[in-house]
């Protein structure tokens, strides 16, 4: 297996005492099971991937959408041995339990049933782990209760994640179910970066602090960037720019996150597809007092009707670039605001880190939008940053450097892979538990 940040040395006691399941040896004498099913459960969707950790290969992937509606849709793609044709089914899928059963049926049809002794664990993406969960964690009743306790700080995400976990636990109660938290990578942030400068008692009473999100991606991408540079994660300082529909930046020093742009919720920081990112908090008072908006309306405005969509009506960077090419001024303004914010965070994290080895772009926009990368780095030559136009214009799924040879700091594009990271972390934990129980 490839390098891993290893949650193994610091396993908390409660994990050590977790009973070993019969699955660990069920695959045959001396062979630990190697497959991990990764589940990402949203309020009305269930995304999944089945991976084989012997070579990190994907055996199958898919999504169930519009769960609870008449027009639910399951799209399943077999991937083993060169892959097979995509299979699509539509029709009512009442709830997540029915969705997971439908997924299990598809996997069984591929000879990959969830009852297979090859399955080592189910890894769940959990958005908010608060301060408690700094590592991937085997889920038991107490862990479930703690994820539930965090619902007030992640009202959109944790309930949906919990539904997925409970459904999977009901289906395979004997199998280790591992929670991998979006916030975990950021728990290394120093207090200076994690604290808001508000009254300490009020903040602590309501657990108000900067948690950060997209941590699985920042962890994976920062490590892959070190590999690309031929170094260990401990040797490099990296600024990671995760630019998808949601977007966040992080400053990673020697493999540890020291700052990140999202805060108590995923609203803070960069301009995103539909989220504003940083605004003066007084904007909310103003909207309430002067515009007469309710708290819920302001919530929707800032989370769903702002960012690129608020500025120009589109949140897809491809469409925005097309409109700019046609001379559309609003699209140009949206692009400029997006880039300005991004540049400010690059500068800020450069200062936080002191020395930077690489600035790396990832996720939908970061991996695909050459004009965004070019514009974000433009004018930063004094910081040792530059983009080579030819390298930047290459389209590729591979991790690659796009800065010229002479540049002091590497600029890189590294495709993110949150599912692989969740699978790796889940599998490593299950192996560690297995060996600690031997
Ligand atoms: P999510 O946050 O939903 O996981 P992704 O990381 O998949 O998002 O990013 C989705 C976004 O990536 C799209 O909204 C679009 O703006 C952008 N994107 C995808 N492909 C391209 C492309 N070829 N060129 C420019 N932008 C792209």
Coordinates of C-alpha atoms and ligand atoms in Angstrom, one line a residue:
X1 CA 0.0 0.0 0.0
X2 CA 1.1 3.5 -0.6
X3 CA 2.4 5.9 2.0
X4 CA -0.2 7.0 4.5
X5 CA -0.3 9.6 7.3
X6 CA -0.8 6.7 9.6
X7 CA -3.4 7.0 12.3
X8 CA -1.8 3.9 13.7
X9 CA 0.6 5.0 16.4
X10 CA -1.8 7.1 18.3
X11 CA -4.9 4.9 18.4
X12 CA -7.1 6.0 21.2
X13 CA -7.8 3.3 23.9
X14 CA -11.5 3.0 22.9
X15 CA -10.4 1.9 19.5
X16 CA -7.9 -0.6 20.8
X17 CA -10.6 -2.3 22.8
X18 CA -13.0 -2.6 19.8
X19 CA -13.6 -6.3 19.3
X20 CA -12.0 -7.8 16.2
X21 CA -14.7 -9.0 13.8
X22 CA -14.8 -12.4 12.3
X23 CA -14.3 -10.8 8.9
X24 CA -10.6 -10.2 9.6
X25 CA -9.8 -13.8 9.2
X26 CA -12.7 -14.8 7.0
X27 CA -10.9 -14.2 3.7
X28 CA -8.7 -17.2 4.4
X29 CA -5.9 -18.1 6.6
X30 CA -3.3 -15.3 6.8
X31 CA -5.1 -13.1 4.2
X32 CA -6.7 -10.0 5.5
X33 CA -9.6 -8.7 3.4
X34 CA -8.6 -5.9 1.1
X35 CA -11.8 -4.2 -0.1
X36 CA -13.3 -1.1 1.3
X37 CA -16.7 0.4 0.4
X38 CA -16.6 4.2 0.7
X39 CA -20.0 5.8 1.3
X40 CA -20.7 9.5 1.0
X41 CA -24.3 10.1 2.2
X42 CA -26.1 13.3 1.5
X43 CA -29.6 14.3 2.4
X44 CA -31.1 12.9 -0.8
X45 CA -28.1 11.1 -2.3
X46 CA -25.7 8.2 -1.7
X47 CA -22.4 8.1 -3.5
X48 CA -20.3 5.0 -3.3
X49 CA -17.0 3.5 -4.5
X50 CA -15.7 0.0 -3.9
X51 CA -11.9 -0.1 -3.9
X52 CA -9.3 -2.9 -3.6
X53 CA -6.5 -1.7 -1.3
X54 CA -3.9 -4.1 -2.7
X55 CA -3.4 -1.7 -5.7
X56 CA -5.8 1.1 -4.8
X57 CA -7.9 0.0 -7.8
X58 CA -11.6 0.8 -8.2
X59 CA -13.9 -2.1 -8.6
X60 CA -17.2 -0.2 -8.9
X61 CA -18.7 3.2 -8.3
X62 CA -22.0 4.9 -8.5
X63 CA -24.6 7.3 -7.1
X64 CA -28.2 7.1 -6.0
X65 CA -29.9 10.5 -6.5
X66 CA -33.3 11.9 -5.5
X67 CA -33.8 9.4 -2.7
X68 CA -37.4 9.7 -1.3
X69 CA -38.8 10.9 -4.6
X70 CA -40.7 9.2 -7.3
X71 CA -37.9 9.7 -9.8
X72 CA -34.9 8.3 -7.8
X73 CA -32.0 7.3 -10.0
X74 CA -29.3 4.8 -9.5
X75 CA -26.3 5.0 -11.8
X76 CA -23.8 2.1 -11.3
X77 CA -20.5 1.7 -13.1
X78 CA -18.6 -1.6 -12.9
X79 CA -14.9 -0.9 -13.1
X80 CA -13.0 -4.1 -12.5
X81 CA -11.0 -5.7 -15.3
X82 CA -11.4 -2.9 -17.8
X83 CA -14.9 -2.0 -16.6
X84 CA -18.3 -2.6 -18.0
X85 CA -21.3 -0.6 -19.3
X86 CA -22.9 1.9 -16.9
X87 CA -26.2 0.7 -15.6
X88 CA -29.0 3.1 -14.8
X89 CA -32.3 2.5 -13.0
X90 CA -35.0 5.0 -12.3
X91 CA -38.0 4.6 -10.0
X92 CA -38.9 5.4 -6.5
X93 CA -36.3 4.6 -3.8
X94 CA -38.0 5.4 -0.5
X95 CA -35.0 6.0 1.8
X96 CA -31.3 5.4 2.3
X97 CA -31.9 1.9 3.5
X98 CA -33.6 1.0 0.2
X99 CA -30.8 2.9 -1.7
X100 CA -28.1 0.9 0.0
X101 CA -29.9 -2.3 -0.7
X102 CA -30.2 -1.4 -4.4
X103 CA -26.5 -0.6 -4.4
X104 CA -25.8 -4.0 -2.8
X105 CA -27.8 -5.6 -5.5
X106 CA -25.8 -4.0 -8.2
X107 CA -22.5 -5.0 -6.5
X108 CA -23.8 -8.6 -6.2
X109 CA -24.6 -8.6 -9.9
X110 CA -20.9 -7.8 -10.5
X111 CA -19.7 -10.6 -8.1
X112 CA -18.8 -8.0 -5.5
X113 CA -21.6 -8.5 -2.9
X114 CA -21.4 -6.8 0.4
X115 CA -21.5 -10.1 2.1
X116 CA -18.1 -11.0 0.6
X117 CA -15.4 -11.9 3.1
X118 CA -13.1 -9.7 1.0
X119 CA -14.8 -6.6 2.4
X120 CA -12.6 -5.2 5.2
X121 CA -14.6 -2.1 6.1
X122 CA -17.1 0.5 5.1
X123 CA -15.6 4.0 5.2
X124 CA -18.0 6.8 5.7
X125 CA -17.4 10.5 4.9
X126 CA -18.5 12.5 7.9
X127 CA -18.3 16.2 7.5
X128 CA -18.0 17.5 11.0
X129 CA -15.9 15.8 13.7
X130 CA -15.5 18.8 15.9
X131 CA -12.4 18.8 18.1
X132 CA -12.9 15.3 19.3
X133 CA -12.2 13.4 16.1
X134 CA -8.7 14.0 15.0
X135 CA -8.3 10.6 13.4
X136 CA -10.4 8.1 11.4
X137 CA -12.5 6.3 14.0
X138 CA -14.3 3.0 14.2
X139 CA -18.0 3.8 14.8
X140 CA -19.8 2.5 17.8
X141 CA -22.8 3.8 19.7
X142 CA -20.7 6.4 21.6
X143 CA -19.2 7.7 18.4
X144 CA -22.6 7.9 16.8
X145 CA -23.8 9.9 19.7
X146 CA -20.9 12.3 19.4
X147 CA -21.5 12.8 15.7
X148 CA -25.1 13.5 16.6
X149 CA -24.0 16.0 19.2
X150 CA -22.2 18.0 16.5
X151 CA -25.4 18.4 14.4
X152 CA -25.9 22.0 15.6
X153 CA -22.6 23.0 14.0
X154 CA -23.2 21.0 10.8
X155 CA -27.0 21.0 10.4
X156 CA -26.9 20.2 6.7
X157 CA -24.3 17.5 6.6
X158 CA -24.0 15.4 9.8
X159 CA -27.6 14.3 9.8
X160 CA -27.3 13.0 6.3
X161 CA -24.0 11.3 7.1
X162 CA -25.6 9.6 10.1
X163 CA -28.4 8.2 8.0
X164 CA -25.8 6.6 5.8
X165 CA -23.9 5.2 8.7
X166 CA -26.9 3.7 10.4
X167 CA -28.1 2.2 7.2
X168 CA -24.8 0.5 6.6
X169 CA -24.5 -0.7 10.2
X170 CA -27.9 -2.3 9.9
X171 CA -26.9 -4.1 6.7
X172 CA -23.5 -5.3 8.0
X173 CA -23.4 -5.0 11.8
X174 CA -20.5 -7.3 12.0
X175 CA -18.2 -5.2 9.8
X176 CA -16.0 -2.4 11.0
X177 CA -17.6 0.9 9.9
X178 CA -15.1 3.7 9.9
X179 CA -15.8 7.5 10.0
X180 CA -13.4 9.7 8.2
X181 CA -14.0 13.3 9.1
X182 CA -13.6 16.4 6.8
X183 CA -12.5 18.4 9.8
X184 CA -9.9 16.0 11.1
X185 CA -6.9 17.2 9.1
X186 CA -7.4 20.7 10.3
X187 CA -7.4 19.8 14.1
X188 CA -3.6 20.5 14.0
X189 CA -4.3 24.2 13.5
X190 CA -2.8 26.4 16.2
X191 CA -5.2 28.3 18.4
X192 CA -4.0 31.5 16.8
X193 CA -5.5 30.3 13.5
X194 CA -8.5 28.4 14.9
X195 CA -9.8 31.1 17.3
X196 CA -12.2 33.9 16.2
X197 CA -11.4 37.1 18.1
X198 CA -14.8 37.0 19.9
X199 CA -15.6 36.7 23.6
X200 CA -14.0 33.4 24.7
X201 CA -16.8 32.3 27.1
X202 CA -19.4 32.8 24.4
X203 CA -17.3 31.1 21.8
X204 CA -16.6 28.1 24.0
X205 CA -20.1 27.7 25.3
X206 CA -21.3 27.3 21.7
X207 CA -18.2 25.6 20.3
X208 CA -17.6 28.5 17.9
X209 CA -14.2 28.3 16.3
X210 CA -12.7 27.6 12.9
X211 CA -12.8 23.9 12.1
X212 CA -12.2 23.9 8.4
X213 CA -13.5 21.4 5.8
X214 CA -12.4 19.4 2.7
X215 CA -9.7 18.0 5.1
X216 CA -9.6 14.7 3.4
X217 CA -8.8 16.4 0.1
X218 CA -6.2 18.8 1.7
X219 CA -4.5 15.8 3.4
X220 CA -4.4 13.7 0.2
X221 CA -3.3 16.5 -2.1
X222 CA -0.6 17.9 0.2
X223 CA 0.9 14.5 0.5
X224 CA 0.7 13.7 -3.2
X225 CA 2.4 17.1 -3.9
X226 CA 5.3 16.2 -1.7
X227 CA 5.6 12.9 -3.7
X228 CA 5.5 14.9 -6.9
X229 CA 8.4 17.0 -5.6
X230 CA 10.3 13.9 -4.6
X231 CA 10.1 14.8 -0.9
X232 CA 8.4 13.5 2.2
X233 CA 5.4 15.4 3.5
X234 CA 7.5 16.5 6.5
X235 CA 10.0 18.2 4.3
X236 CA 7.6 20.5 2.5
X237 CA 5.4 23.5 3.0
X238 CA 2.4 23.6 0.7
X239 CA -0.5 25.9 -0.1
X240 CA -3.4 23.8 -1.3
X241 CA -6.2 25.4 -3.3
X242 CA -9.2 23.1 -3.4
X243 CA -11.4 24.8 -6.0
X244 CA -14.6 22.8 -6.7
X245 CA -18.1 24.1 -6.3
X246 CA -17.2 24.5 -2.6
X247 CA -13.7 26.0 -2.4
X248 CA -11.1 26.2 0.4
X249 CA -7.4 27.0 0.8
X250 CA -5.0 25.5 3.3
X251 CA -1.5 26.2 4.6
X252 CA 0.2 22.9 5.3
X253 CA 3.6 22.9 7.0
X254 CA 5.5 19.7 7.1
X255 CA 2.4 17.6 6.6
X256 CA 0.3 19.4 9.3
X257 CA -2.4 21.9 8.6
X258 CA -1.6 25.3 10.1
X259 CA -4.5 27.4 8.6
X260 CA -7.4 26.9 6.4
X261 CA -10.0 29.2 4.9
X262 CA -13.3 27.6 5.9
X263 CA -14.4 28.2 9.5
X264 CA -17.2 27.2 11.8
X265 CA -19.1 26.3 8.6
X266 CA -18.0 25.9 5.0
X267 CA -19.2 29.4 4.3
X268 CA -16.0 31.3 5.2
X269 CA -13.1 32.1 2.9
X270 CA -12.8 31.8 -0.9
X271 CA -15.5 32.9 -3.4
X272 CA -17.4 29.6 -4.3
X273 CA -20.0 28.5 -6.8
X274 CA -22.9 29.6 -4.7
X275 CA -21.3 30.7 -1.4
X276 CA -20.0 34.2 -0.7
X277 CA -16.9 33.2 1.3
X278 CA -15.6 36.1 3.5
X279 CA -18.0 38.9 4.1
X280 CA -18.1 41.5 6.9
X281 CA -20.4 39.9 9.6
X282 CA -22.2 43.2 9.8
X283 CA -23.7 42.5 6.4
X284 CA -26.0 40.0 8.1
X285 CA -27.1 42.6 10.7
X286 CA -27.7 45.1 7.9
X287 CA -29.8 42.6 5.9
X288 CA -31.8 41.9 8.9
X289 CA -32.3 45.4 10.2
X290 CA -32.4 47.4 6.9
X291 CA -33.5 44.9 4.3
X292 CA -35.9 43.1 6.7
X293 CA -34.6 39.6 5.8
X294 CA -35.0 36.7 8.2
X295 CA -32.1 34.6 9.5
X296 CA -33.1 31.8 7.2
X297 CA -33.3 34.0 4.2
X298 CA -29.9 35.4 4.9
X299 CA -28.6 31.9 5.3
X300 CA -30.0 30.9 1.9
X301 CA -28.7 34.2 0.3
X302 CA -25.1 33.6 1.5
X303 CA -24.9 29.9 1.0
X304 CA -27.0 29.4 -2.1
X305 CA -27.4 32.6 -4.0
X306 CA -24.0 34.2 -3.6
X307 CA -20.5 33.5 -4.9
X308 CA -20.2 33.2 -8.6
X309 CA -23.9 32.5 -9.1
X310 CA -24.7 35.7 -7.1
X311 CA -22.3 37.8 -9.1
X312 CA -23.2 36.6 -12.6
X313 CA -25.9 34.0 -12.5
X314 CA -23.6 31.0 -13.3
X315 CA -21.5 28.9 -11.1
X316 CA -19.9 26.7 -13.7
X317 CA -16.4 28.1 -14.5
X318 CA -16.7 26.7 -18.1
X319 CA -19.8 28.8 -18.7
X320 CA -18.3 31.9 -17.1
X321 CA -15.2 31.6 -19.3
X322 CA -17.4 31.2 -22.4
X323 CA -19.4 34.3 -21.4
X324 CA -16.2 36.3 -20.8
X325 CA -15.0 35.3 -24.3
X326 CA -18.2 36.8 -25.6
X327 CA -17.6 40.1 -23.8
X328 CA -20.0 39.6 -20.9
X329 CA -19.1 42.1 -18.2
X330 CA -20.9 40.5 -15.3
X331 CA -19.1 37.2 -15.9
X332 CA -15.8 39.1 -16.1
X333 CA -16.6 40.8 -12.7
X334 CA -17.4 37.4 -11.1
X335 CA -14.1 36.0 -12.4
X336 CA -12.2 39.0 -11.1
X337 CA -13.7 38.8 -7.6
X338 CA -13.0 35.1 -7.5
X339 CA -9.4 35.6 -8.5
X340 CA -8.8 38.6 -6.3
X341 CA -9.9 36.5 -3.2
X342 CA -7.8 33.6 -4.3
X343 CA -4.7 35.7 -4.7
X344 CA -5.3 37.2 -1.2
X345 CA -5.3 33.8 0.4
X346 CA -2.2 32.7 -1.5
X347 CA -0.4 35.8 -0.2
X348 CA -1.8 35.3 3.4
X349 CA -0.7 31.7 3.5
X350 CA 2.6 32.5 2.1
X351 CA 3.1 34.8 5.0
X352 CA 1.7 32.2 7.5
X353 CA 4.2 29.5 6.2
X354 CA 7.2 31.8 5.8
X355 CA 8.7 29.4 3.2
X356 CA 6.6 27.8 0.5
X357 CA 7.7 24.8 -1.6
X358 CA 4.5 24.5 -3.7
X359 CA 1.2 26.1 -4.5
X360 CA -1.1 23.3 -5.7
X361 CA -4.5 23.5 -7.5
X362 CA -7.1 20.7 -7.1
X363 CA -10.8 19.8 -7.6
X364 CA -13.1 20.6 -10.5
X365 CA -12.0 24.2 -11.2
X366 CA -8.4 23.8 -9.9
X367 CA -7.7 20.7 -12.0
X368 CA -9.4 21.9 -15.2
X369 CA -9.5 25.7 -15.4
X370 CA -6.2 26.8 -16.8
X371 CA -7.3 30.5 -16.9
X372 CA -8.0 30.4 -13.2
X373 CA -4.5 29.0 -12.4
X374 CA -2.9 31.6 -14.7
X375 CA -4.7 34.5 -13.3
X376 CA -4.3 33.5 -9.6
X377 CA -0.5 33.2 -10.0
X378 CA 0.0 36.2 -12.3
X379 CA 2.0 39.1 -10.8
X380 CA 3.5 36.9 -8.0
X381 CA 7.0 36.6 -9.6
X382 CA 8.5 38.4 -6.6
X383 CA 7.3 35.5 -4.4
X384 CA 9.0 33.0 -6.7
X385 CA 5.7 32.0 -8.3
X386 CA 5.1 31.7 -12.0
X387 CA 3.1 29.5 -14.4
X388 CA 4.4 28.2 -17.7
X389 CA 1.7 28.8 -20.3
X390 CA 2.4 25.6 -22.3
X391 CA 2.5 23.4 -19.2
X392 CA -0.6 25.1 -17.9
X393 CA -2.6 24.4 -21.0
X394 CA -1.9 20.6 -21.0
X395 CA -5.1 18.7 -20.1
X396 CA -4.3 15.6 -18.0
X397 CA -5.5 13.5 -15.1
X398 CA -2.0 13.2 -13.7
X399 CA -0.4 15.2 -11.0
X400 CA 1.9 17.7 -12.7
X401 CA 4.1 20.8 -12.2
X402 CA 3.1 23.8 -14.3
X403 CA 5.7 26.3 -13.2
X404 CA 8.8 27.0 -15.3
X405 CA 12.1 25.4 -14.3
X406 CA 13.5 28.7 -13.0
X407 CA 10.7 29.3 -10.5
X408 CA 11.7 29.1 -6.9
X409 CA 8.3 27.7 -5.8
X410 CA 6.6 24.9 -7.7
X411 CA 3.1 25.5 -9.0
X412 CA 1.3 22.1 -9.4
X413 CA -2.0 20.5 -10.4
X414 CA -2.8 17.5 -8.3
X415 CA -6.1 15.7 -8.9
X416 CA -7.8 15.1 -5.6
X417 CA -9.2 11.7 -4.6
X418 CA -11.2 11.8 -1.5
X419 CA -12.7 8.3 -1.9
X420 CA -9.2 6.8 -2.2
X421 CA -8.1 8.7 0.9
X422 CA -11.1 7.6 2.9
X423 CA -10.5 4.0 1.8
X424 CA -6.8 4.2 2.7
X425 CA -7.5 5.6 6.1
X426 CA -10.3 3.1 6.8
X427 CA -8.2 0.2 5.7
X428 CA -5.1 1.3 7.6
X429 CA -7.2 1.6 10.8
X430 CA -8.8 -1.8 10.4
X431 CA -5.3 -3.4 9.8
X432 CA -3.9 -1.6 12.8
X433 CA -6.8 -2.8 15.0
X434 CA -6.3 -6.3 13.6
X435 CA -2.6 -6.4 14.5
X436 CA -3.1 -4.7 17.9
X437 CA -5.6 -7.5 18.8
X438 CA -3.2 -10.3 17.7
Ligands
LIG1 P1 -17.8 19.6 -5.9 O1 -17.5 20.7 -4.9 O2 -19.3 19.6 -6.2 O3 -17.2 18.3 -5.6 P2 -16.1 19.6 -8.2 O4 -14.8 19.5 -7.5 O5 -16.5 18.5 -9.0 O6 -17.2 20.1 -7.2 O7 -16.0 20.9 -9.2 C1 -17.2 21.3 -9.9 C2 -16.9 22.6 -10.7 O8 -15.7 22.4 -11.4 C3 -17.9 22.9 -11.7 O9 -18.9 23.7 -11.1 C4 -17.1 23.8 -12.7 O10 -17.1 25.1 -12.2 C5 -15.7 23.3 -12.5 N1 -15.2 22.6 -13.7 C6 -15.4 21.3 -14.0 N2 -14.8 21.0 -15.2 C7 -14.3 22.1 -15.7 C8 -13.6 22.5 -16.8 N3 -13.3 21.6 -17.8 N4 -13.2 23.8 -17.0 C9 -13.5 24.7 -16.0 N5 -14.1 24.4 -14.9 C10 -14.5 23.2 -14.7

